Amino acid sequence: MDGPTLGIIAGLIGVSVLMLRVTKKKVAIAATPECTLEQIPEVFSRLKQEGTNGSFAVFMFQPPDSSKTDDAINIQFSIEQGKIGVDWCLIGPINIRDKDKLEQFLSTHKYKYQLREMNGMKYVRVEEGNLPGLCQKVIKDLYAQRPDVKLDMVVEGFSWP
C-alpha cells in the first residue's frame, strides 16, 4: 500500500478509537489532541508545512441535533499525491446521511469536489480554494457549532499542538 492509502486507513482507525471519547463512555484511553474552530487555519498550515503523503488531521464533533451519543461527524485535511485537501469520509452514519447536504453546500459556495474511493472507502474531496475556510464553514454553518467548540482530533505526520 502507498502512503496516502495508509494515511486514510490510519485516519479511519483513529476515528473509530476517538468515537469512544466522543460518546463520553468511561473508557481509559490516552489524551487526544483537540482544537477550536478558530484554530483550524493553524492546523492546516502546520500540516501543509510539515506533512507528507499520507499525513492528515481529522476533526470530530457531536452534531447538536443528534439524539444518539455515539454519533460523531468527521471532516479531515489530508495530503494525497502531494496535494492537500478536505475530505468528507463516508464511514460514519451522519457523514453518510449528510453527503447530499454537503455536496449541495459545496456547489452553492462554488467549490469543485470529487467523489473518490480508496480500498472500498468512498469520500468527497476538495483540493482547491480556501480549504481552512471551507472546513470552518462546514462545521459552523452546516452544524451550528460555536467558534469556541472543542473539536476532537486525530493527527498523523505533523505536530499538534
JSON list of C-alpha atoms in Angstrom, two decimals:
[
{"chain": "A", "resi": 1, "resn": "MET", "atom": "CA", "xyz": [0.00, 0.00, 0.00]},
{"chain": "A", "resi": 2, "resn": "ASP", "atom": "CA", "xyz": [1.16, 3.53, -0.69]},
{"chain": "A", "resi": 3, "resn": "GLY", "atom": "CA", "xyz": [1.44, 6.39, 1.84]},
{"chain": "A", "resi": 4, "resn": "PRO", "atom": "CA", "xyz": [-1.95, 8.03, 1.12]},
{"chain": "A", "resi": 5, "resn": "THR", "atom": "CA", "xyz": [-3.75, 4.69, 1.41]},
{"chain": "A", "resi": 6, "resn": "LEU", "atom": "CA", "xyz": [-2.12, 4.00, 4.76]},
{"chain": "A", "resi": 7, "resn": "GLY", "atom": "CA", "xyz": [-2.89, 7.56, 5.87]},
{"chain": "A", "resi": 8, "resn": "ILE", "atom": "CA", "xyz": [-6.60, 7.25, 5.14]},
{"chain": "A", "resi": 9, "resn": "ILE", "atom": "CA", "xyz": [-6.77, 3.81, 6.74]},
{"chain": "A", "resi": 10, "resn": "ALA", "atom": "CA", "xyz": [-4.96, 5.16, 9.81]},
{"chain": "A", "resi": 11, "resn": "GLY", "atom": "CA", "xyz": [-7.40, 8.08, 9.90]},
{"chain": "A", "resi": 12, "resn": "LEU", "atom": "CA", "xyz": [-10.34, 5.69, 9.87]},
{"chain": "A", "resi": 13, "resn": "ILE", "atom": "CA", "xyz": [-8.84, 3.68, 12.71]},
{"chain": "A", "resi": 14, "resn": "GLY", "atom": "CA", "xyz": [-8.23, 6.90, 14.62]},
{"chain": "A", "resi": 15, "resn": "VAL", "atom": "CA", "xyz": [-11.83, 7.98, 14.08]},
{"chain": "A", "resi": 16, "resn": "SER", "atom": "CA", "xyz": [-13.08, 4.64, 15.40]},
{"chain": "A", "resi": 17, "resn": "VAL", "atom": "CA", "xyz": [-10.93, 4.91, 18.52]},
{"chain": "A", "resi": 18, "resn": "LEU", "atom": "CA", "xyz": [-11.89, 8.52, 19.12]},
{"chain": "A", "resi": 19, "resn": "MET", "atom": "CA", "xyz": [-15.59, 7.72, 18.75]},
{"chain": "A", "resi": 20, "resn": "LEU", "atom": "CA", "xyz": [-15.24, 6.18, 22.21]},
{"chain": "A", "resi": 21, "resn": "ARG", "atom": "CA", "xyz": [-14.14, 9.54, 23.59]},
{"chain": "A", "resi": 22, "resn": "VAL", "atom": "CA", "xyz": [-16.92, 11.43, 21.83]},
{"chain": "A", "resi": 23, "resn": "THR", "atom": "CA", "xyz": [-19.53, 9.13, 23.35]},
{"chain": "A", "resi": 24, "resn": "LYS", "atom": "CA", "xyz": [-18.22, 10.11, 26.80]},
{"chain": "A", "resi": 25, "resn": "LYS", "atom": "CA", "xyz": [-18.08, 6.49, 27.90]},
{"chain": "A", "resi": 26, "resn": "LYS", "atom": "CA", "xyz": [-15.82, 5.77, 30.82]},
{"chain": "A", "resi": 27, "resn": "VAL", "atom": "CA", "xyz": [-13.04, 4.13, 28.88]},
{"chain": "A", "resi": 28, "resn": "ALA", "atom": "CA", "xyz": [-9.38, 4.62, 29.71]},
{"chain": "A", "resi": 29, "resn": "ILE", "atom": "CA", "xyz": [-7.68, 5.97, 26.60]},
{"chain": "A", "resi": 30, "resn": "ALA", "atom": "CA", "xyz": [-4.74, 8.27, 26.07]},
{"chain": "A", "resi": 31, "resn": "ALA", "atom": "CA", "xyz": [-5.35, 12.00, 25.90]},
{"chain": "A", "resi": 32, "resn": "THR", "atom": "CA", "xyz": [-6.22, 13.05, 22.38]},
{"chain": "A", "resi": 33, "resn": "PRO", "atom": "CA", "xyz": [-5.43, 16.36, 20.72]},
{"chain": "A", "resi": 34, "resn": "GLU", "atom": "CA", "xyz": [-8.13, 18.93, 20.18]},
{"chain": "A", "resi": 35, "resn": "CYS", "atom": "CA", "xyz": [-8.56, 22.38, 18.71]},
{"chain": "A", "resi": 36, "resn": "THR", "atom": "CA", "xyz": [-11.18, 25.08, 18.36]},
{"chain": "A", "resi": 37, "resn": "LEU", "atom": "CA", "xyz": [-12.90, 26.11, 15.16]},
{"chain": "A", "resi": 38, "resn": "GLU", "atom": "CA", "xyz": [-10.73, 29.23, 15.16]},
{"chain": "A", "resi": 39, "resn": "GLN", "atom": "CA", "xyz": [-7.53, 27.12, 15.21]},
{"chain": "A", "resi": 40, "resn": "ILE", "atom": "CA", "xyz": [-8.34, 25.19, 12.02]},
{"chain": "A", "resi": 41, "resn": "PRO", "atom": "CA", "xyz": [-6.25, 27.50, 9.76]},
{"chain": "A", "resi": 42, "resn": "GLU", "atom": "CA", "xyz": [-3.25, 26.92, 12.05]},
{"chain": "A", "resi": 43, "resn": "VAL", "atom": "CA", "xyz": [-3.74, 23.13, 11.87]},
{"chain": "A", "resi": 44, "resn": "PHE", "atom": "CA", "xyz": [-3.95, 23.40, 8.07]},
{"chain": "A", "resi": 45, "resn": "SER", "atom": "CA", "xyz": [-0.77, 25.48, 7.95]},
{"chain": "A", "resi": 46, "resn": "ARG", "atom": "CA", "xyz": [1.17, 23.02, 10.13]},
{"chain": "A", "resi": 47, "resn": "LEU", "atom": "CA", "xyz": [0.00, 20.05, 8.09]},
{"chain": "A", "resi": 48, "resn": "LYS", "atom": "CA", "xyz": [0.94, 21.80, 4.85]},
{"chain": "A", "resi": 49, "resn": "GLN", "atom": "CA", "xyz": [4.40, 22.74, 6.18]},
{"chain": "A", "resi": 50, "resn": "GLU", "atom": "CA", "xyz": [5.31, 19.53, 8.00]},
{"chain": "A", "resi": 51, "resn": "GLY", "atom": "CA", "xyz": [3.20, 16.82, 6.36]},
{"chain": "A", "resi": 52, "resn": "THR", "atom": "CA", "xyz": [3.92, 14.44, 3.52]},
{"chain": "A", "resi": 53, "resn": "ASN", "atom": "CA", "xyz": [1.78, 11.98, 1.54]},
{"chain": "A", "resi": 54, "resn": "GLY", "atom": "CA", "xyz": [-0.44, 10.14, 4.00]},
{"chain": "A", "resi": 55, "resn": "SER", "atom": "CA", "xyz": [-0.35, 12.87, 6.67]},
{"chain": "A", "resi": 56, "resn": "PHE", "atom": "CA", "xyz": [-3.74, 14.02, 7.96]},
{"chain": "A", "resi": 57, "resn": "ALA", "atom": "CA", "xyz": [-5.75, 15.86, 10.61]},
{"chain": "A", "resi": 58, "resn": "VAL", "atom": "CA", "xyz": [-9.23, 14.55, 11.41]},
{"chain": "A", "resi": 59, "resn": "PHE", "atom": "CA", "xyz": [-11.71, 16.81, 13.24]},
{"chain": "A", "resi": 60, "resn": "MET", "atom": "CA", "xyz": [-14.64, 15.22, 15.11]},
{"chain": "A", "resi": 61, "resn": "PHE", "atom": "CA", "xyz": [-17.63, 16.68, 16.89]},
{"chain": "A", "resi": 62, "resn": "GLN", "atom": "CA", "xyz": [-21.14, 15.81, 18.00]},
{"chain": "A", "resi": 63, "resn": "PRO", "atom": "CA", "xyz": [-23.90, 17.46, 15.94]},
{"chain": "A", "resi": 64, "resn": "PRO", "atom": "CA", "xyz": [-26.38, 19.49, 18.00]},
{"chain": "A", "resi": 65, "resn": "ASP", "atom": "CA", "xyz": [-29.40, 17.64, 16.57]},
{"chain": "A", "resi": 66, "resn": "SER", "atom": "CA", "xyz": [-28.15, 14.16, 17.35]},
{"chain": "A", "resi": 67, "resn": "SER", "atom": "CA", "xyz": [-30.08, 12.09, 19.85]},
{"chain": "A", "resi": 68, "resn": "LYS", "atom": "CA", "xyz": [-27.53, 9.29, 19.77]},
{"chain": "A", "resi": 69, "resn": "THR", "atom": "CA", "xyz": [-24.49, 9.68, 21.97]},
{"chain": "A", "resi": 70, "resn": "ASP", "atom": "CA", "xyz": [-22.33, 7.60, 19.62]},
{"chain": "A", "resi": 71, "resn": "ASP", "atom": "CA", "xyz": [-22.86, 9.78, 16.51]},
{"chain": "A", "resi": 72, "resn": "ALA", "atom": "CA", "xyz": [-19.97, 11.99, 15.51]},
{"chain": "A", "resi": 73, "resn": "ILE", "atom": "CA", "xyz": [-19.20, 13.95, 12.39]},
{"chain": "A", "resi": 74, "resn": "ASN", "atom": "CA", "xyz": [-15.70, 13.84, 10.97]},
{"chain": "A", "resi": 75, "resn": "ILE", "atom": "CA", "xyz": [-14.03, 16.03, 8.39]},
{"chain": "A", "resi": 76, "resn": "GLN", "atom": "CA", "xyz": [-10.34, 15.99, 7.64]},
{"chain": "A", "resi": 77, "resn": "PHE", "atom": "CA", "xyz": [-7.41, 17.55, 5.87]},
{"chain": "A", "resi": 78, "resn": "SER", "atom": "CA", "xyz": [-5.10, 15.05, 4.20]},
{"chain": "A", "resi": 79, "resn": "ILE", "atom": "CA", "xyz": [-2.21, 15.03, 1.78]},
{"chain": "A", "resi": 80, "resn": "GLU", "atom": "CA", "xyz": [-2.71, 12.80, -1.26]},
{"chain": "A", "resi": 81, "resn": "GLN", "atom": "CA", "xyz": [-0.21, 12.64, -4.12]},
{"chain": "A", "resi": 82, "resn": "GLY", "atom": "CA", "xyz": [1.44, 15.84, -2.87]},
{"chain": "A", "resi": 83, "resn": "LYS", "atom": "CA", "xyz": [-1.85, 17.83, -2.69]},
{"chain": "A", "resi": 84, "resn": "ILE", "atom": "CA", "xyz": [-3.61, 18.87, 0.47]},
{"chain": "A", "resi": 85, "resn": "GLY", "atom": "CA", "xyz": [-7.37, 18.62, 0.50]},
{"chain": "A", "resi": 86, "resn": "VAL", "atom": "CA", "xyz": [-10.52, 18.48, 2.61]},
{"chain": "A", "resi": 87, "resn": "ASP", "atom": "CA", "xyz": [-12.12, 15.02, 2.85]},
{"chain": "A", "resi": 88, "resn": "TRP", "atom": "CA", "xyz": [-15.62, 14.02, 3.94]},
{"chain": "A", "resi": 89, "resn": "CYS", "atom": "CA", "xyz": [-15.21, 10.28, 4.56]},
{"chain": "A", "resi": 90, "resn": "LEU", "atom": "CA", "xyz": [-18.36, 8.25, 4.08]},
{"chain": "A", "resi": 91, "resn": "ILE", "atom": "CA", "xyz": [-17.90, 5.93, 7.04]},
{"chain": "A", "resi": 92, "resn": "GLY", "atom": "CA", "xyz": [-19.97, 7.29, 9.94]},
{"chain": "A", "resi": 93, "resn": "PRO", "atom": "CA", "xyz": [-23.76, 7.32, 9.86]},
{"chain": "A", "resi": 94, "resn": "ILE", "atom": "CA", "xyz": [-24.04, 11.12, 9.91]},
{"chain": "A", "resi": 95, "resn": "ASN", "atom": "CA", "xyz": [-21.36, 11.61, 7.26]},
{"chain": "A", "resi": 96, "resn": "ILE", "atom": "CA", "xyz": [-23.18, 9.12, 5.03]},
{"chain": "A", "resi": 97, "resn": "ARG", "atom": "CA", "xyz": [-26.60, 10.62, 5.75]},
{"chain": "A", "resi": 98, "resn": "ASP", "atom": "CA", "xyz": [-25.41, 14.19, 5.07]},
{"chain": "A", "resi": 99, "resn": "LYS", "atom": "CA", "xyz": [-23.43, 13.53, 1.88]},
{"chain": "A", "resi": 100, "resn": "ASP", "atom": "CA", "xyz": [-26.06, 15.21, -0.33]},
{"chain": "A", "resi": 101, "resn": "LYS", "atom": "CA", "xyz": [-26.34, 18.13, 2.10]},
{"chain": "A", "resi": 102, "resn": "LEU", "atom": "CA", "xyz": [-22.54, 18.60, 1.92]},
{"chain": "A", "resi": 103, "resn": "GLU", "atom": "CA", "xyz": [-22.48, 18.38, -1.89]},
{"chain": "A", "resi": 104, "resn": "GLN", "atom": "CA", "xyz": [-25.24, 21.00, -2.11]},
{"chain": "A", "resi": 105, "resn": "PHE", "atom": "CA", "xyz": [-23.27, 23.24, 0.26]},
{"chain": "A", "resi": 106, "resn": "LEU", "atom": "CA", "xyz": [-20.12, 22.82, -1.85]},
{"chain": "A", "resi": 107, "resn": "SER", "atom": "CA", "xyz": [-21.98, 23.60, -5.06]},
{"chain": "A", "resi": 108, "resn": "THR", "atom": "CA", "xyz": [-23.68, 26.66, -3.55]},
{"chain": "A", "resi": 109, "resn": "HIS", "atom": "CA", "xyz": [-20.29, 28.01, -2.44]},
{"chain": "A", "resi": 110, "resn": "LYS", "atom": "CA", "xyz": [-18.71, 27.19, -5.83]},
{"chain": "A", "resi": 111, "resn": "TYR", "atom": "CA", "xyz": [-16.27, 24.53, -4.57]},
{"chain": "A", "resi": 112, "resn": "LYS", "atom": "CA", "xyz": [-15.29, 21.82, -7.04]},
{"chain": "A", "resi": 113, "resn": "TYR", "atom": "CA", "xyz": [-15.35, 18.39, -5.48]},
{"chain": "A", "resi": 114, "resn": "GLN", "atom": "CA", "xyz": [-14.78, 14.80, -6.47]},
{"chain": "A", "resi": 115, "resn": "LEU", "atom": "CA", "xyz": [-16.20, 11.57, -5.16]},
{"chain": "A", "resi": 116, "resn": "ARG", "atom": "CA", "xyz": [-13.26, 9.22, -4.67]},
{"chain": "A", "resi": 117, "resn": "GLU", "atom": "CA", "xyz": [-12.80, 5.70, -3.44]},
{"chain": "A", "resi": 118, "resn": "MET", "atom": "CA", "xyz": [-9.78, 4.06, -1.90]},
{"chain": "A", "resi": 119, "resn": "ASN", "atom": "CA", "xyz": [-9.72, 0.46, -0.66]},
{"chain": "A", "resi": 120, "resn": "GLY", "atom": "CA", "xyz": [-13.52, 0.30, -0.66]},
{"chain": "A", "resi": 121, "resn": "MET", "atom": "CA", "xyz": [-13.96, 3.55, 1.28]},
{"chain": "A", "resi": 122, "resn": "LYS", "atom": "CA", "xyz": [-15.72, 6.41, -0.50]},
{"chain": "A", "resi": 123, "resn": "TYR", "atom": "CA", "xyz": [-15.12, 10.06, 0.31]},
{"chain": "A", "resi": 124, "resn": "VAL", "atom": "CA", "xyz": [-15.82, 13.53, -1.06]},
{"chain": "A", "resi": 125, "resn": "ARG", "atom": "CA", "xyz": [-12.64, 15.55, -1.67]},
{"chain": "A", "resi": 126, "resn": "VAL", "atom": "CA", "xyz": [-11.99, 19.25, -2.34]},
{"chain": "A", "resi": 127, "resn": "GLU", "atom": "CA", "xyz": [-8.48, 20.39, -3.31]},
{"chain": "A", "resi": 128, "resn": "GLU", "atom": "CA", "xyz": [-9.00, 23.98, -4.50]},
{"chain": "A", "resi": 129, "resn": "GLY", "atom": "CA", "xyz": [-9.97, 27.21, -2.79]},
{"chain": "A", "resi": 130, "resn": "ASN", "atom": "CA", "xyz": [-9.82, 28.35, 0.81]},
{"chain": "A", "resi": 131, "resn": "LEU", "atom": "CA", "xyz": [-9.67, 24.90, 2.39]},
{"chain": "A", "resi": 132, "resn": "PRO", "atom": "CA", "xyz": [-9.36, 26.02, 6.04]},
{"chain": "A", "resi": 133, "resn": "GLY", "atom": "CA", "xyz": [-12.29, 28.42, 5.49]},
{"chain": "A", "resi": 134, "resn": "LEU", "atom": "CA", "xyz": [-14.32, 25.63, 3.88]},
{"chain": "A", "resi": 135, "resn": "CYS", "atom": "CA", "xyz": [-13.70, 23.31, 6.82]},
{"chain": "A", "resi": 136, "resn": "GLN", "atom": "CA", "xyz": [-14.73, 26.05, 9.26]},
{"chain": "A", "resi": 137, "resn": "LYS", "atom": "CA", "xyz": [-17.88, 26.89, 7.26]},
{"chain": "A", "resi": 138, "resn": "VAL", "atom": "CA", "xyz": [-18.98, 23.27, 7.12]},
{"chain": "A", "resi": 139, "resn": "ILE", "atom": "CA", "xyz": [-18.64, 22.92, 10.89]},
{"chain": "A", "resi": 140, "resn": "LYS", "atom": "CA", "xyz": [-20.13, 26.34, 11.68]},
{"chain": "A", "resi": 141, "resn": "ASP", "atom": "CA", "xyz": [-22.81, 26.75, 9.02]},
{"chain": "A", "resi": 142, "resn": "LEU", "atom": "CA", "xyz": [-23.99, 23.19, 8.39]},
{"chain": "A", "resi": 143, "resn": "TYR", "atom": "CA", "xyz": [-23.81, 22.07, 12.02]},
{"chain": "A", "resi": 144, "resn": "ALA", "atom": "CA", "xyz": [-24.30, 25.29, 14.03]},
{"chain": "A", "resi": 145, "resn": "GLN", "atom": "CA", "xyz": [-21.13, 24.90, 16.06]},
{"chain": "A", "resi": 146, "resn": "ARG", "atom": "CA", "xyz": [-19.80, 27.92, 18.01]},
{"chain": "A", "resi": 147, "resn": "PRO", "atom": "CA", "xyz": [-16.29, 29.31, 17.25]},
{"chain": "A", "resi": 148, "resn": "ASP", "atom": "CA", "xyz": [-15.04, 28.07, 20.65]},
{"chain": "A", "resi": 149, "resn": "VAL", "atom": "CA", "xyz": [-16.27, 24.49, 20.15]},
{"chain": "A", "resi": 150, "resn": "LYS", "atom": "CA", "xyz": [-13.64, 21.92, 21.08]},
{"chain": "A", "resi": 151, "resn": "LEU", "atom": "CA", "xyz": [-13.02, 19.53, 18.19]},
{"chain": "A", "resi": 152, "resn": "ASP", "atom": "CA", "xyz": [-11.51, 16.15, 18.96]},
{"chain": "A", "resi": 153, "resn": "MET", "atom": "CA", "xyz": [-8.67, 15.31, 16.60]},
{"chain": "A", "resi": 154, "resn": "VAL", "atom": "CA", "xyz": [-6.53, 12.53, 15.22]},
{"chain": "A", "resi": 155, "resn": "VAL", "atom": "CA", "xyz": [-3.26, 13.74, 13.69]},
{"chain": "A", "resi": 156, "resn": "GLU", "atom": "CA", "xyz": [-0.62, 11.88, 11.73]},
{"chain": "A", "resi": 157, "resn": "GLY", "atom": "CA", "xyz": [2.59, 13.09, 10.12]},
{"chain": "A", "resi": 158, "resn": "PHE", "atom": "CA", "xyz": [2.91, 16.53, 11.77]},
{"chain": "A", "resi": 159, "resn": "SER", "atom": "CA", "xyz": [2.96, 18.09, 15.22]},
{"chain": "A", "resi": 160, "resn": "TRP", "atom": "CA", "xyz": [-0.09, 19.45, 17.04]},
{"chain": "A", "resi": 161, "resn": "PRO", "atom": "CA", "xyz": [-0.36, 21.45, 19.19]}
]
